[in-house]
Amino acid sequence: MNLPNILTLARIFFVPLVVAALVQEHRVYSFQFFGFEIALGNEMLALVIFLVAAITDMLDGYLARKWSQITTLGMLLDPIADKLLISASLIALVEVRAVPAWMVILIIGRDFAISGLRSIAMSEGYLIPASDLGKSKMVLQVAAVGMAMASLRHPEWQTLTTFVLWASVVFTLVAAIDYARQFWRKIDIGVKRRRRRELLLLERSRRRTARGIASGR
């Protein structure tokens, strides 16, 4: 178990903490930091935990590439941790009426659909890497969730938050279309190659059978 994988697991551990801090009734928490007392409401505490978890998402990938510690476990856990963090945070924001439910359904539904396509591609021996659109989508989702949490304390940010949420939904759908296009191209090529091999084997079998019949005569 290397450090990048530990960071990925830590992101999964942060998920229930974010939800618990966000959905409870308003409370203020006090912390001592280098001799200073910091007071945070539960919304801002959820935001801090969420941002720390989001930072681990950038850090684990960077360290894995820098230290050449890219593992199969990390490749499997990283997208799961990302989806858990975003999905759970969005559902909690729906609970506190900070985000429209239909937007959350689109985002989470897209993630489930892409996970299904990714599983099919892997079963066929293909790994479709995250595109720039997918990475931009993740950045926008983090920004949208973070701003939605902050707007609970600062309602004047609601208009900007709505704009970022819309941008996140649009990028989510565009990234899904791009991934589906890559998936179809990979799978279509794979099916054609498999079918070509099957036809070649069938033709060879027919030729051997024909030669055997001819030699028997």
mmCIF file of C-alpha atoms in Angstrom:
data_model
loop_
_atom_site.group_PDB
_atom_site.id
_atom_site.type_symbol
_atom_site.label_atom_id
_atom_site.label_comp_id
_atom_site.label_asym_id
_atom_site.label_seq_id
_atom_site.Cartn_x
_atom_site.Cartn_y
_atom_site.Cartn_z
ATOM 1 C CA MET A 1 0.000 0.000 0.000
ATOM 2 C CA ASN A 2 1.738 3.158 -1.204
ATOM 3 C CA LEU A 3 1.036 6.795 -0.297
ATOM 4 C CA PRO A 4 -1.100 7.618 -3.385
ATOM 5 C CA ASN A 5 -3.421 4.700 -2.574
ATOM 6 C CA ILE A 6 -3.587 5.778 1.073
ATOM 7 C CA LEU A 7 -4.653 9.263 -0.063
ATOM 8 C CA THR A 8 -7.342 7.713 -2.254
ATOM 9 C CA LEU A 9 -8.659 5.673 0.673
ATOM 10 C CA ALA A 10 -8.575 8.802 2.840
ATOM 11 C CA ARG A 11 -10.826 10.533 0.298
ATOM 12 C CA ILE A 12 -13.364 7.740 0.710
ATOM 13 C CA PHE A 13 -13.114 8.141 4.500
ATOM 14 C CA PHE A 14 -13.869 11.868 4.172
ATOM 15 C CA VAL A 15 -17.213 11.228 2.409
ATOM 16 C CA PRO A 16 -19.358 10.451 5.496
ATOM 17 C CA LEU A 17 -17.690 13.319 7.372
ATOM 18 C CA VAL A 18 -18.753 15.792 4.678
ATOM 19 C CA VAL A 19 -22.330 14.497 4.681
ATOM 20 C CA ALA A 20 -22.586 14.426 8.480
ATOM 21 C CA ALA A 21 -21.301 17.991 8.801
ATOM 22 C CA LEU A 22 -23.600 19.293 6.061
ATOM 23 C CA VAL A 23 -26.995 17.785 6.899
ATOM 24 C CA GLN A 24 -27.094 18.349 10.653
ATOM 25 C CA GLU A 25 -28.792 21.350 12.222
ATOM 26 C CA HIS A 26 -26.781 24.548 12.373
ATOM 27 C CA ARG A 27 -23.907 24.324 14.822
ATOM 28 C CA VAL A 28 -20.711 26.252 15.398
ATOM 29 C CA TYR A 29 -17.437 24.425 16.007
ATOM 30 C CA SER A 30 -14.413 26.037 17.630
ATOM 31 C CA PHE A 31 -10.848 24.973 16.864
ATOM 32 C CA GLN A 32 -7.485 26.044 18.262
ATOM 33 C CA PHE A 33 -4.976 26.697 15.492
ATOM 34 C CA PHE A 34 -1.497 27.967 16.468
ATOM 35 C CA GLY A 35 -2.968 29.754 19.455
ATOM 36 C CA PHE A 36 -5.860 31.269 17.502
ATOM 37 C CA GLU A 37 -9.458 30.193 18.005
ATOM 38 C CA ILE A 38 -11.350 29.549 14.766
ATOM 39 C CA ALA A 39 -15.139 29.209 14.746
ATOM 40 C CA LEU A 40 -16.788 27.387 11.828
ATOM 41 C CA GLY A 41 -20.436 26.702 11.175
ATOM 42 C CA ASN A 42 -21.327 23.190 10.077
ATOM 43 C CA GLU A 43 -21.673 24.345 6.438
ATOM 44 C CA MET A 44 -18.188 25.819 6.386
ATOM 45 C CA LEU A 45 -16.791 22.777 8.213
ATOM 46 C CA ALA A 46 -18.283 20.568 5.491
ATOM 47 C CA LEU A 47 -16.690 22.841 2.886
ATOM 48 C CA VAL A 48 -13.252 22.580 4.516
ATOM 49 C CA ILE A 49 -13.462 18.773 4.690
ATOM 50 C CA PHE A 50 -14.679 18.621 1.078
ATOM 51 C CA LEU A 51 -11.829 20.800 -0.180
ATOM 52 C CA VAL A 52 -9.253 18.733 1.707
ATOM 53 C CA ALA A 53 -10.705 15.599 0.095
ATOM 54 C CA ALA A 54 -10.610 17.278 -3.336
ATOM 55 C CA ILE A 55 -6.944 18.174 -2.814
ATOM 56 C CA THR A 56 -6.145 14.501 -2.170
ATOM 57 C CA ASP A 57 -7.641 13.768 -5.603
ATOM 58 C CA MET A 58 -5.041 15.973 -7.287
ATOM 59 C CA LEU A 59 -2.238 14.896 -4.990
ATOM 60 C CA ASP A 60 -2.603 11.124 -5.298
ATOM 61 C CA GLY A 61 -2.485 11.215 -9.104
ATOM 62 C CA TYR A 62 0.490 13.572 -9.117
ATOM 63 C CA LEU A 63 2.469 11.443 -6.642
ATOM 64 C CA ALA A 64 1.585 8.199 -8.413
ATOM 65 C CA ARG A 65 2.954 9.557 -11.689
ATOM 66 C CA LYS A 66 5.994 11.233 -10.138
ATOM 67 C CA TRP A 67 7.045 8.198 -8.106
ATOM 68 C CA SER A 68 5.971 5.648 -10.747
ATOM 69 C CA GLN A 69 3.538 4.088 -8.293
ATOM 70 C CA ILE A 70 0.563 3.680 -10.611
ATOM 71 C CA THR A 71 -1.142 0.459 -9.521
ATOM 72 C CA THR A 72 -4.228 -1.479 -10.585
ATOM 73 C CA LEU A 73 -5.743 -0.880 -7.142
ATOM 74 C CA GLY A 74 -5.227 2.848 -7.487
ATOM 75 C CA MET A 75 -6.712 2.915 -10.992
ATOM 76 C CA LEU A 76 -9.820 1.134 -9.691
ATOM 77 C CA LEU A 77 -10.219 3.066 -6.436
ATOM 78 C CA ASP A 78 -9.569 6.585 -7.752
ATOM 79 C CA PRO A 79 -12.724 6.963 -9.910
ATOM 80 C CA ILE A 80 -14.797 5.258 -7.204
ATOM 81 C CA ALA A 81 -13.540 7.704 -4.581
ATOM 82 C CA ASP A 82 -14.242 10.658 -6.893
ATOM 83 C CA LYS A 83 -17.793 9.513 -7.613
ATOM 84 C CA LEU A 84 -18.514 8.815 -3.935
ATOM 85 C CA LEU A 85 -17.279 12.248 -2.890
ATOM 86 C CA ILE A 86 -19.185 14.192 -5.552
ATOM 87 C CA SER A 87 -22.363 12.090 -5.440
ATOM 88 C CA ALA A 88 -22.662 12.038 -1.653
ATOM 89 C CA SER A 89 -21.981 15.776 -1.416
ATOM 90 C CA LEU A 90 -24.577 16.576 -4.081
ATOM 91 C CA ILE A 91 -27.216 14.374 -2.436
ATOM 92 C CA ALA A 92 -26.543 16.087 0.897
ATOM 93 C CA LEU A 93 -26.897 19.479 -0.815
ATOM 94 C CA VAL A 94 -30.275 18.379 -2.204
ATOM 95 C CA GLU A 95 -31.285 17.462 1.348
ATOM 96 C CA VAL A 96 -30.516 20.984 2.567
ATOM 97 C CA ARG A 97 -32.193 22.484 -0.555
ATOM 98 C CA ALA A 98 -29.023 24.063 -1.911
ATOM 99 C CA VAL A 99 -28.982 22.275 -5.284
ATOM 100 C CA PRO A 100 -31.858 21.278 -7.634
ATOM 101 C CA ALA A 101 -32.516 17.549 -7.519
ATOM 102 C CA TRP A 102 -32.752 17.206 -11.321
ATOM 103 C CA MET A 103 -29.194 18.458 -11.747
ATOM 104 C CA VAL A 104 -27.950 15.897 -9.256
ATOM 105 C CA ILE A 105 -29.863 13.121 -11.040
ATOM 106 C CA LEU A 106 -28.196 14.045 -14.344
ATOM 107 C CA ILE A 107 -24.704 14.134 -12.841
ATOM 108 C CA ILE A 108 -25.027 10.905 -10.853
ATOM 109 C CA GLY A 109 -26.851 9.130 -13.696
ATOM 110 C CA ARG A 110 -24.020 10.055 -16.042
ATOM 111 C CA ASP A 111 -21.463 8.617 -13.620
ATOM 112 C CA PHE A 112 -23.353 5.322 -13.350
ATOM 113 C CA ALA A 113 -23.658 5.083 -17.138
ATOM 114 C CA ILE A 114 -19.952 5.782 -17.699
ATOM 115 C CA SER A 115 -19.014 3.268 -14.993
ATOM 116 C CA GLY A 116 -21.032 0.651 -16.879
ATOM 117 C CA LEU A 117 -19.337 1.480 -20.168
ATOM 118 C CA ARG A 118 -15.922 1.428 -18.474
ATOM 119 C CA SER A 119 -16.637 -2.051 -17.065
ATOM 120 C CA ILE A 120 -17.646 -3.350 -20.501
ATOM 121 C CA ALA A 121 -14.538 -1.837 -22.093
ATOM 122 C CA MET A 122 -12.269 -3.394 -19.451
ATOM 123 C CA SER A 123 -13.912 -6.792 -19.945
ATOM 124 C CA GLU A 124 -12.998 -6.464 -23.622
ATOM 125 C CA GLY A 125 -9.396 -5.608 -22.724
ATOM 126 C CA TYR A 126 -9.609 -1.875 -23.362
ATOM 127 C CA LEU A 127 -8.774 0.950 -20.973
ATOM 128 C CA ILE A 128 -10.208 4.311 -22.000
ATOM 129 C CA PRO A 129 -8.222 7.077 -20.263
ATOM 130 C CA ALA A 130 -9.831 10.206 -18.855
ATOM 131 C CA SER A 131 -10.028 12.943 -21.459
ATOM 132 C CA ASP A 132 -9.436 16.646 -20.967
ATOM 133 C CA LEU A 133 -13.217 17.085 -20.983
ATOM 134 C CA GLY A 134 -13.532 14.578 -18.156
ATOM 135 C CA LYS A 135 -10.879 16.370 -16.116
ATOM 136 C CA SER A 136 -12.558 19.745 -16.737
ATOM 137 C CA LYS A 137 -15.847 18.195 -15.683
ATOM 138 C CA MET A 138 -14.347 17.083 -12.377
ATOM 139 C CA VAL A 139 -12.879 20.535 -11.700
ATOM 140 C CA LEU A 140 -16.240 22.182 -12.412
ATOM 141 C CA GLN A 141 -18.071 19.690 -10.190
ATOM 142 C CA VAL A 142 -15.698 20.403 -7.301
ATOM 143 C CA ALA A 143 -16.141 24.143 -7.842
ATOM 144 C CA ALA A 144 -19.938 23.806 -8.038
ATOM 145 C CA VAL A 145 -20.193 21.696 -4.877
ATOM 146 C CA GLY A 146 -17.819 23.970 -2.979
ATOM 147 C CA MET A 147 -19.690 27.122 -3.995
ATOM 148 C CA ALA A 148 -23.045 25.533 -3.159
ATOM 149 C CA MET A 149 -21.779 24.756 0.343
ATOM 150 C CA ALA A 150 -20.407 28.279 0.737
ATOM 151 C CA SER A 151 -23.666 29.838 -0.491
ATOM 152 C CA LEU A 152 -25.479 28.290 2.464
ATOM 153 C CA ARG A 153 -23.597 30.800 4.598
ATOM 154 C CA HIS A 154 -23.375 33.505 1.909
ATOM 155 C CA PRO A 155 -26.696 33.635 -0.026
ATOM 156 C CA GLU A 156 -25.390 36.494 -2.175
ATOM 157 C CA TRP A 157 -23.227 33.915 -3.995
ATOM 158 C CA GLN A 158 -26.274 31.944 -5.136
ATOM 159 C CA THR A 159 -26.409 33.463 -8.651
ATOM 160 C CA LEU A 160 -22.767 32.626 -9.353
ATOM 161 C CA THR A 161 -23.265 29.187 -7.819
ATOM 162 C CA THR A 162 -26.196 28.515 -10.167
ATOM 163 C CA PHE A 163 -24.073 29.520 -13.165
ATOM 164 C CA VAL A 164 -21.257 27.153 -12.134
ATOM 165 C CA LEU A 165 -23.775 24.363 -11.545
ATOM 166 C CA TRP A 166 -25.160 24.826 -15.059
ATOM 167 C CA ALA A 167 -21.638 24.792 -16.497
ATOM 168 C CA SER A 168 -20.920 21.614 -14.544
ATOM 169 C CA VAL A 169 -24.038 19.903 -15.911
ATOM 170 C CA VAL A 170 -23.188 20.916 -19.494
ATOM 171 C CA PHE A 171 -19.587 19.689 -19.215
ATOM 172 C CA THR A 172 -20.820 16.489 -17.551
ATOM 173 C CA LEU A 173 -23.103 15.703 -20.499
ATOM 174 C CA VAL A 174 -20.493 16.696 -23.113
ATOM 175 C CA ALA A 175 -17.852 14.542 -21.389
ATOM 176 C CA ALA A 176 -20.321 11.632 -21.303
ATOM 177 C CA ILE A 177 -20.919 11.949 -25.063
ATOM 178 C CA ASP A 178 -17.155 12.072 -25.703
ATOM 179 C CA TYR A 179 -16.576 8.984 -23.539
ATOM 180 C CA ALA A 180 -19.418 7.109 -25.274
ATOM 181 C CA ARG A 181 -17.854 7.986 -28.654
ATOM 182 C CA GLN A 182 -14.477 6.610 -27.546
ATOM 183 C CA PHE A 183 -16.170 3.527 -26.107
ATOM 184 C CA TRP A 184 -18.087 2.814 -29.301
ATOM 185 C CA ARG A 185 -14.990 3.238 -31.457
ATOM 186 C CA LYS A 186 -12.934 0.873 -29.276
ATOM 187 C CA ILE A 187 -15.658 -1.753 -28.953
ATOM 188 C CA ASP A 188 -16.667 -1.500 -32.624
ATOM 189 C CA ILE A 189 -13.058 -2.040 -33.716
ATOM 190 C CA GLY A 190 -12.713 -4.941 -31.289
ATOM 191 C CA VAL A 191 -15.907 -6.617 -32.519
ATOM 192 C CA LYS A 192 -14.843 -6.256 -36.150
ATOM 193 C CA ARG A 193 -11.416 -7.754 -35.424
ATOM 194 C CA ARG A 194 -12.973 -10.655 -33.514
ATOM 195 C CA ARG A 195 -15.450 -11.293 -36.302
ATOM 196 C CA ARG A 196 -12.637 -11.195 -38.880
ATOM 197 C CA ARG A 197 -10.651 -13.769 -36.884
ATOM 198 C CA GLU A 198 -13.696 -15.996 -36.593
ATOM 199 C CA LEU A 199 -14.294 -15.841 -40.334
ATOM 200 C CA LEU A 200 -10.620 -16.642 -41.045
ATOM 201 C CA LEU A 201 -10.713 -19.638 -38.694
ATOM 202 C CA LEU A 202 -13.950 -20.842 -40.263
ATOM 203 C CA GLU A 203 -12.498 -20.526 -43.759
ATOM 204 C CA ARG A 204 -9.355 -22.446 -42.728
ATOM 205 C CA SER A 205 -11.508 -25.150 -41.201
ATOM 206 C CA ARG A 206 -13.498 -25.453 -44.404
ATOM 207 C CA ARG A 207 -10.310 -25.691 -46.479
ATOM 208 C CA ARG A 208 -8.893 -28.432 -44.237
ATOM 209 C CA THR A 209 -12.157 -30.315 -44.467
ATOM 210 C CA ALA A 210 -12.202 -29.961 -48.249
ATOM 211 C CA ARG A 211 -8.598 -31.174 -48.537
ATOM 212 C CA GLY A 212 -9.379 -34.139 -46.271
ATOM 213 C CA ILE A 213 -12.318 -35.112 -48.416
ATOM 214 C CA ALA A 214 -10.257 -34.716 -51.598
ATOM 215 C CA SER A 215 -7.382 -36.846 -50.223
ATOM 216 C CA GLY A 216 -9.833 -39.537 -49.097
ATOM 217 C CA ARG A 217 -11.056 -39.923 -52.606
#
